mmCIF file of C-alpha atoms in Angstrom:
data_model
loop_
_atom_site.group_PDB
_atom_site.id
_atom_site.type_symbol
_atom_site.label_atom_id
_atom_site.label_comp_id
_atom_site.label_asym_id
_atom_site.label_seq_id
_atom_site.Cartn_x
_atom_site.Cartn_y
_atom_site.Cartn_z
ATOM 1 C CA MET A 1 -6.368 14.499 25.180
ATOM 2 C CA GLU A 2 -4.197 16.672 23.010
ATOM 3 C CA PRO A 3 -5.686 19.537 21.086
ATOM 4 C CA SER A 4 -6.179 18.365 17.599
ATOM 5 C CA ALA A 5 -4.933 18.868 14.185
ATOM 6 C CA PRO A 6 -5.174 15.141 14.112
ATOM 7 C CA VAL A 7 -5.191 14.224 10.457
ATOM 8 C CA ARG A 8 -1.682 14.393 9.096
ATOM 9 C CA GLU A 9 -0.751 13.989 5.450
ATOM 10 C CA ARG A 10 2.149 11.621 4.966
ATOM 11 C CA GLY A 11 4.645 13.945 6.627
ATOM 12 C CA GLU A 12 7.708 12.190 7.897
ATOM 13 C CA LEU A 13 5.980 8.826 8.127
ATOM 14 C CA ARG A 14 8.257 5.980 7.083
ATOM 15 C CA LEU A 15 6.619 2.640 6.527
ATOM 16 C CA SER A 16 8.588 -0.451 7.426
ATOM 17 C CA ALA A 17 8.643 -3.377 5.023
ATOM 18 C CA ASP A 18 6.296 -5.275 7.342
ATOM 19 C CA SER A 19 3.834 -2.371 7.431
ATOM 20 C CA LEU A 20 3.978 -2.012 3.674
ATOM 21 C CA THR A 21 3.265 -5.722 3.280
ATOM 22 C CA ALA A 22 0.282 -5.494 5.612
ATOM 23 C CA LEU A 23 -1.155 -2.436 3.864
ATOM 24 C CA MET A 24 -0.675 -3.992 0.438
ATOM 25 C CA GLY A 25 -2.496 -7.113 1.617
ATOM 26 C CA ASP A 26 -5.366 -5.018 3.005
ATOM 27 C CA VAL A 27 -5.792 -2.990 -0.195
ATOM 28 C CA LEU A 28 -5.563 -5.978 -2.551
ATOM 29 C CA ALA A 29 -7.973 -7.970 -0.366
ATOM 30 C CA LYS A 30 -10.514 -5.225 -1.083
ATOM 31 C CA GLY A 31 -10.083 -5.861 -4.790
ATOM 32 C CA LYS A 32 -8.201 -2.584 -5.323
ATOM 33 C CA ALA A 33 -4.770 -1.900 -6.771
ATOM 34 C CA PHE A 34 -1.849 -0.777 -4.594
ATOM 35 C CA ARG A 35 0.682 1.813 -5.726
ATOM 36 C CA PHE A 36 3.979 2.314 -3.942
ATOM 37 C CA ARG A 37 7.658 3.066 -4.470
ATOM 38 C CA ALA A 38 9.814 0.031 -5.212
ATOM 39 C CA LYS A 39 13.040 -0.561 -3.341
ATOM 40 C CA GLY A 40 15.916 -2.766 -4.443
ATOM 41 C CA SER A 41 17.397 -3.974 -7.701
ATOM 42 C CA SER A 42 16.322 -7.605 -8.001
ATOM 43 C CA MET A 43 14.024 -6.790 -10.958
ATOM 44 C CA SER A 44 16.333 -4.283 -12.624
ATOM 45 C CA PRO A 45 16.242 -3.058 -15.353
ATOM 46 C CA PHE A 46 12.465 -3.601 -15.684
ATOM 47 C CA VAL A 47 11.768 -2.312 -12.196
ATOM 48 C CA LYS A 48 14.412 -0.045 -10.739
ATOM 49 C CA ASP A 49 14.962 1.232 -7.250
ATOM 50 C CA GLY A 50 12.678 4.242 -6.785
ATOM 51 C CA ASP A 51 10.171 3.364 -9.497
ATOM 52 C CA VAL A 52 6.523 3.849 -8.546
ATOM 53 C CA ILE A 53 4.761 0.564 -9.255
ATOM 54 C CA THR A 54 1.154 -0.591 -9.221
ATOM 55 C CA VAL A 55 0.153 -4.066 -8.126
ATOM 56 C CA SER A 56 -3.379 -5.158 -9.033
ATOM 57 C CA PRO A 57 -5.444 -7.997 -7.598
ATOM 58 C CA LEU A 58 -5.620 -11.214 -9.605
ATOM 59 C CA ARG A 59 -9.402 -11.387 -9.073
ATOM 60 C CA GLY A 60 -9.517 -15.171 -8.908
ATOM 61 C CA ARG A 61 -7.315 -15.989 -11.870
ATOM 62 C CA GLN A 62 -3.920 -17.642 -11.670
ATOM 63 C CA PRO A 63 -0.754 -15.707 -12.528
ATOM 64 C CA ARG A 64 0.778 -16.479 -15.916
ATOM 65 C CA THR A 65 4.350 -17.384 -16.731
ATOM 66 C CA GLY A 66 6.256 -14.201 -17.470
ATOM 67 C CA GLU A 67 4.091 -11.952 -15.320
ATOM 68 C CA ILE A 68 5.686 -9.994 -12.501
ATOM 69 C CA VAL A 69 3.874 -10.588 -9.237
ATOM 70 C CA ALA A 70 3.903 -9.363 -5.655
ATOM 71 C CA PHE A 71 4.144 -12.132 -3.102
ATOM 72 C CA ILE A 72 5.041 -12.870 0.482
ATOM 73 C CA HIS A 73 8.652 -13.990 0.384
ATOM 74 C CA PRO A 74 9.015 -17.354 2.132
ATOM 75 C CA LYS A 75 12.292 -16.388 3.826
ATOM 76 C CA THR A 76 11.576 -12.840 4.964
ATOM 77 C CA GLY A 77 7.782 -12.931 5.317
ATOM 78 C CA ARG A 78 7.705 -9.577 3.523
ATOM 79 C CA ALA A 79 6.305 -8.513 0.190
ATOM 80 C CA ALA A 80 8.553 -8.831 -2.833
ATOM 81 C CA VAL A 81 7.994 -8.321 -6.554
ATOM 82 C CA HIS A 82 9.494 -10.943 -8.875
ATOM 83 C CA ARG A 83 8.696 -12.751 -12.114
ATOM 84 C CA VAL A 84 6.809 -16.025 -12.523
ATOM 85 C CA VAL A 85 9.277 -18.174 -14.435
ATOM 86 C CA ARG A 86 7.326 -21.428 -14.403
ATOM 87 C CA ALA A 87 3.962 -22.791 -13.290
ATOM 88 C CA VAL A 88 4.201 -26.210 -11.614
ATOM 89 C CA ALA A 89 1.700 -28.454 -9.859
ATOM 90 C CA ALA A 90 2.586 -27.105 -6.409
ATOM 91 C CA GLY A 91 2.418 -23.460 -7.422
ATOM 92 C CA PHE A 92 4.684 -20.995 -9.146
ATOM 93 C CA LEU A 93 8.445 -20.768 -9.439
ATOM 94 C CA LEU A 94 9.466 -17.126 -8.928
ATOM 95 C CA ARG A 95 12.716 -15.332 -9.530
ATOM 96 C CA GLY A 96 13.975 -11.790 -9.730
ATOM 97 C CA ASP A 97 15.333 -11.026 -13.196
ATOM 98 C CA ASN A 98 18.502 -9.733 -11.587
ATOM 99 C CA SER A 99 18.694 -12.381 -8.849
ATOM 100 C CA GLN A 100 21.216 -15.197 -8.764
ATOM 101 C CA ASP A 101 18.751 -17.638 -7.203
ATOM 102 C CA ALA A 102 15.083 -18.431 -7.567
ATOM 103 C CA ASP A 103 12.716 -17.772 -4.649
ATOM 104 C CA GLY A 104 11.403 -21.328 -4.809
ATOM 105 C CA VAL A 105 7.934 -22.594 -5.588
ATOM 106 C CA LEU A 106 5.144 -20.639 -3.950
ATOM 107 C CA PRO A 107 1.539 -21.757 -3.650
ATOM 108 C CA GLY A 108 -0.932 -19.466 -5.398
ATOM 109 C CA GLU A 109 -2.381 -18.132 -2.133
ATOM 110 C CA ARG A 110 0.940 -16.467 -1.266
ATOM 111 C CA ILE A 111 0.790 -14.376 -4.405
ATOM 112 C CA LEU A 112 -0.819 -11.037 -3.609
ATOM 113 C CA GLY A 113 -1.250 -9.513 -7.036
ATOM 114 C CA VAL A 114 0.251 -8.779 -10.412
ATOM 115 C CA LEU A 115 2.374 -5.824 -11.508
ATOM 116 C CA THR A 116 0.389 -3.673 -13.912
ATOM 117 C CA GLU A 117 2.284 -0.406 -14.128
ATOM 118 C CA VAL A 118 5.771 0.989 -13.650
ATOM 119 C CA VAL A 119 6.368 4.731 -13.562
ATOM 120 C CA ARG A 120 9.917 6.053 -13.633
ATOM 121 C CA ASP A 121 10.669 9.750 -13.323
ATOM 122 C CA GLY A 122 7.016 10.483 -14.015
ATOM 123 C CA LYS A 123 6.899 8.440 -17.221
ATOM 124 C CA ARG A 124 5.033 5.182 -17.680
ATOM 125 C CA ILE A 125 7.359 2.328 -18.674
ATOM 126 C CA GLN A 126 6.051 0.237 -21.547
ATOM 127 C CA GLY A 127 6.285 -3.533 -21.860
ATOM 128 C CA VAL A 128 5.550 -4.511 -18.268
ATOM 129 C CA ARG A 129 3.004 -7.081 -19.450
ATOM 130 C CA GLY A 130 4.038 -7.303 -23.074
ATOM 131 C CA PRO A 131 4.402 -10.358 -25.307
ATOM 132 C CA GLY A 132 8.109 -10.625 -24.473
ATOM 133 C CA SER A 133 7.405 -11.540 -20.864
ATOM 134 C CA ARG A 134 7.357 -15.308 -21.553
ATOM 135 C CA LEU A 135 10.770 -15.097 -23.195
ATOM 136 C CA LEU A 136 12.052 -13.126 -20.223
ATOM 137 C CA ALA A 137 10.631 -15.814 -17.938
ATOM 138 C CA LEU A 138 12.507 -18.480 -19.904
ATOM 139 C CA LEU A 139 15.755 -16.516 -19.701
ATOM 140 C CA SER A 140 15.237 -15.753 -16.026
ATOM 141 C CA ARG A 141 14.456 -19.413 -15.242
ATOM 142 C CA SER A 142 17.762 -20.556 -16.671
ATOM 143 C CA GLY A 143 19.667 -17.756 -14.973
ATOM 144 C CA GLY A 144 20.555 -16.399 -18.404
ATOM 145 C CA LEU A 145 18.918 -13.060 -17.768
ATOM 146 C CA ALA A 146 20.951 -12.288 -14.640
ATOM 147 C CA ARG A 147 24.150 -13.460 -16.378
ATOM 148 C CA GLY A 148 23.315 -11.447 -19.490
ATOM 149 C CA LEU A 149 22.601 -8.336 -17.458
ATOM 150 C CA GLY A 150 25.869 -8.801 -15.563
ATOM 151 C CA PHE A 151 27.741 -9.161 -18.851
ATOM 152 C CA LEU A 152 26.091 -6.018 -20.215
ATOM 153 C CA ARG A 153 27.035 -4.053 -17.108
ATOM 154 C CA ARG A 154 30.653 -5.193 -17.358
ATOM 155 C CA LEU A 155 30.648 -4.305 -21.037
ATOM 156 C CA VAL A 156 29.294 -0.818 -20.337
ATOM 157 C CA ARG A 157 31.792 -0.244 -17.521
ATOM 158 C CA GLY A 158 34.615 -1.471 -19.768
ATOM 159 C CA THR A 159 33.520 0.849 -22.551
ATOM 160 C CA GLU A 160 33.348 3.769 -20.142
ATOM 161 C CA ARG A 161 36.850 3.012 -18.834
ATOM 162 C CA GLY A 162 38.167 2.660 -22.371
ATOM 163 C CA ALA A 163 36.607 5.893 -23.535
ATOM 164 C CA PRO A 164 39.062 8.623 -24.428
ATOM 165 C CA MET B 1 -21.447 22.127 0.109
ATOM 166 C CA SER B 2 -19.966 20.306 3.121
ATOM 167 C CA GLU B 3 -22.067 17.742 4.928
ATOM 168 C CA GLU B 4 -23.368 18.751 8.331
ATOM 169 C CA VAL B 5 -21.954 16.673 11.190
ATOM 170 C CA ARG B 6 -24.279 16.253 14.156
ATOM 171 C CA PHE B 7 -23.797 14.841 17.636
ATOM 172 C CA ASP B 8 -26.866 12.648 17.348
ATOM 173 C CA ASP B 9 -25.545 10.813 14.328
ATOM 174 C CA ALA B 10 -23.271 7.793 14.282
ATOM 175 C CA TYR B 11 -20.386 7.479 11.835
ATOM 176 C CA VAL B 12 -18.414 4.588 10.436
ATOM 177 C CA PRO B 13 -15.187 4.285 8.406
ATOM 178 C CA SER B 14 -15.884 4.505 4.694
ATOM 179 C CA GLU B 15 -15.637 1.454 2.454
ATOM 180 C CA ASP B 16 -13.370 3.603 0.301
ATOM 181 C CA VAL B 17 -10.453 3.593 2.725
ATOM 182 C CA VAL B 18 -8.070 1.057 4.199
ATOM 183 C CA ALA B 19 -7.038 1.786 7.757
ATOM 184 C CA ARG B 20 -4.543 -0.046 9.925
ATOM 185 C CA GLU B 21 -2.781 0.683 13.193
ATOM 186 C CA ILE B 22 0.947 0.887 12.552
ATOM 187 C CA GLU B 23 3.467 1.720 15.246
ATOM 188 C CA GLY B 24 0.876 3.412 17.400
ATOM 189 C CA GLU B 25 -0.711 5.473 14.651
ATOM 190 C CA ILE B 26 -3.744 4.862 12.493
ATOM 191 C CA VAL B 27 -2.645 4.905 8.869
ATOM 192 C CA ILE B 28 -5.406 5.592 6.357
ATOM 193 C CA ILE B 29 -5.170 5.014 2.622
ATOM 194 C CA PRO B 30 -8.010 6.427 0.513
ATOM 195 C CA LEU B 31 -9.015 4.127 -2.336
ATOM 196 C CA VAL B 32 -9.407 6.590 -5.183
ATOM 197 C CA SER B 33 -10.277 5.296 -8.658
ATOM 198 C CA ASP B 34 -9.814 1.737 -7.365
ATOM 199 C CA ILE B 35 -6.231 2.404 -6.289
ATOM 200 C CA GLY B 36 -4.679 2.721 -2.864
ATOM 201 C CA ASP B 37 -1.815 5.043 -3.688
ATOM 202 C CA ILE B 38 0.556 5.539 -0.800
ATOM 203 C CA GLU B 39 2.823 7.715 -2.917
ATOM 204 C CA ASP B 40 -0.002 10.154 -3.506
ATOM 205 C CA GLU B 41 -2.268 10.037 -0.480
ATOM 206 C CA LEU B 42 -1.538 8.626 2.922
ATOM 207 C CA TYR B 43 -2.861 9.939 6.207
ATOM 208 C CA THR B 44 -2.176 9.243 9.831
ATOM 209 C CA LEU B 45 -4.167 10.018 12.925
ATOM 210 C CA ASN B 46 -2.495 11.109 16.125
ATOM 211 C CA GLU B 47 -3.475 9.901 19.587
ATOM 212 C CA THR B 48 -6.625 12.005 19.604
ATOM 213 C CA GLY B 49 -7.628 10.808 16.193
ATOM 214 C CA ARG B 50 -6.894 7.181 17.021
ATOM 215 C CA ALA B 51 -9.067 7.315 20.133
ATOM 216 C CA VAL B 52 -11.981 8.772 18.177
ATOM 217 C CA TRP B 53 -11.497 6.509 15.155
ATOM 218 C CA GLY B 54 -11.688 3.430 17.349
ATOM 219 C CA LYS B 55 -15.152 4.416 18.494
ATOM 220 C CA LEU B 56 -16.628 5.234 15.105
ATOM 221 C CA ASP B 57 -18.432 1.937 14.792
ATOM 222 C CA GLY B 58 -21.691 3.151 13.325
ATOM 223 C CA ALA B 59 -23.531 2.291 16.541
ATOM 224 C CA ARG B 60 -22.425 5.054 18.916
ATOM 225 C CA PRO B 61 -23.625 8.588 18.176
ATOM 226 C CA LEU B 62 -20.919 11.225 18.482
ATOM 227 C CA ARG B 63 -22.405 12.457 21.757
ATOM 228 C CA ARG B 64 -21.712 9.057 23.297
ATOM 229 C CA VAL B 65 -18.279 8.866 21.703
ATOM 230 C CA ALA B 66 -17.394 12.180 23.321
ATOM 231 C CA ALA B 67 -18.816 11.158 26.696
ATOM 232 C CA GLU B 68 -16.815 7.933 26.725
ATOM 233 C CA LEU B 69 -13.604 9.717 25.754
ATOM 234 C CA ALA B 70 -14.139 12.434 28.370
ATOM 235 C CA GLU B 71 -14.357 9.717 30.991
ATOM 236 C CA GLU B 72 -11.385 7.769 29.676
ATOM 237 C CA PHE B 73 -9.141 10.821 29.379
ATOM 238 C CA GLU B 74 -10.574 12.588 32.459
ATOM 239 C CA ALA B 75 -10.977 15.735 30.410
ATOM 240 C CA PRO B 76 -13.730 18.383 30.257
ATOM 241 C CA ILE B 77 -16.587 17.200 28.070
ATOM 242 C CA GLU B 78 -16.732 20.552 26.243
ATOM 243 C CA ASP B 79 -13.134 20.157 25.064
ATOM 244 C CA ILE B 80 -13.676 16.592 23.990
ATOM 245 C CA GLU B 81 -16.859 17.414 22.105
ATOM 246 C CA ARG B 82 -15.043 20.162 20.246
ATOM 247 C CA ASP B 83 -12.207 17.778 19.323
ATOM 248 C CA VAL B 84 -14.563 15.000 18.241
ATOM 249 C CA LEU B 85 -16.676 17.293 16.130
ATOM 250 C CA GLY B 86 -13.630 18.903 14.527
ATOM 251 C CA LEU B 87 -12.065 15.570 13.687
ATOM 252 C CA VAL B 88 -15.214 13.977 12.315
ATOM 253 C CA ARG B 89 -15.906 17.038 10.179
ATOM 254 C CA GLU B 90 -12.442 16.719 8.717
ATOM 255 C CA LEU B 91 -12.799 12.974 8.167
ATOM 256 C CA VAL B 92 -16.190 13.473 6.502
ATOM 257 C CA SER B 93 -14.816 16.193 4.252
ATOM 258 C CA ARG B 94 -12.070 13.796 3.165
ATOM 259 C CA ARG B 95 -14.644 10.986 2.722
ATOM 260 C CA MET B 96 -12.877 8.773 5.219
ATOM 261 C CA VAL B 97 -15.963 8.263 7.370
ATOM 262 C CA VAL B 98 -19.633 8.278 6.471
ATOM 263 C CA LYS B 99 -22.808 8.733 8.435
ATOM 264 C CA LYS B 100 -24.456 5.473 9.384
ATOM 265 C CA ASP B 101 -28.033 5.419 8.124
#
């Protein structure tokens, strides 16, 4: 056996997406919330790459349209965080606000928890679960949100190029 | 005041942690204020720690844990006992394991 200083704090540990998924599942299964750093831009601008987000257990209730949920993605088998855009008989239609395509309909048991907090640069972002979430779900369902965000980005880039 | 750790007692992982073996290491997340926060607190155990952790089942007193490990690793029992005691003291102080009543 090696001499010990065996408990190491975080250090250089990098968690793979699979490991993160497993740990999130373990924590939520205990009825506790899971806080981690988000990666990717599929929920931008509401969740941006590098934001620290908290996913809380649903505690037996069903997710609501407009809520942002963590789930096991059917294609990758890994955890993802997208919005519920419609509840249907077979489950829930999910889509990233900034995604071109929906994730498909997922049964409720594949949904791990619901997003309850977003912290960006140390500040808590408001409106994660606000009354506008159903409208955002409607826009996201029709693809209008992704198109609108794309238009806004082009507009901003155009303005920046046109600036004196 | 820190809790005394004794060889005659058995210990078990606390209900207030989630632990999982990932890529050969035990990763431990403390559940503080009902949150497992891997941005704030995340611990790993090295090979020594993993070997000890796997035997903290609440049934084996630390003396037996050390004896089993000394046999498995073919190492002097005195060294192993020192390692086991040091690790369990640290885990207890961090509330990752608790004494089994």
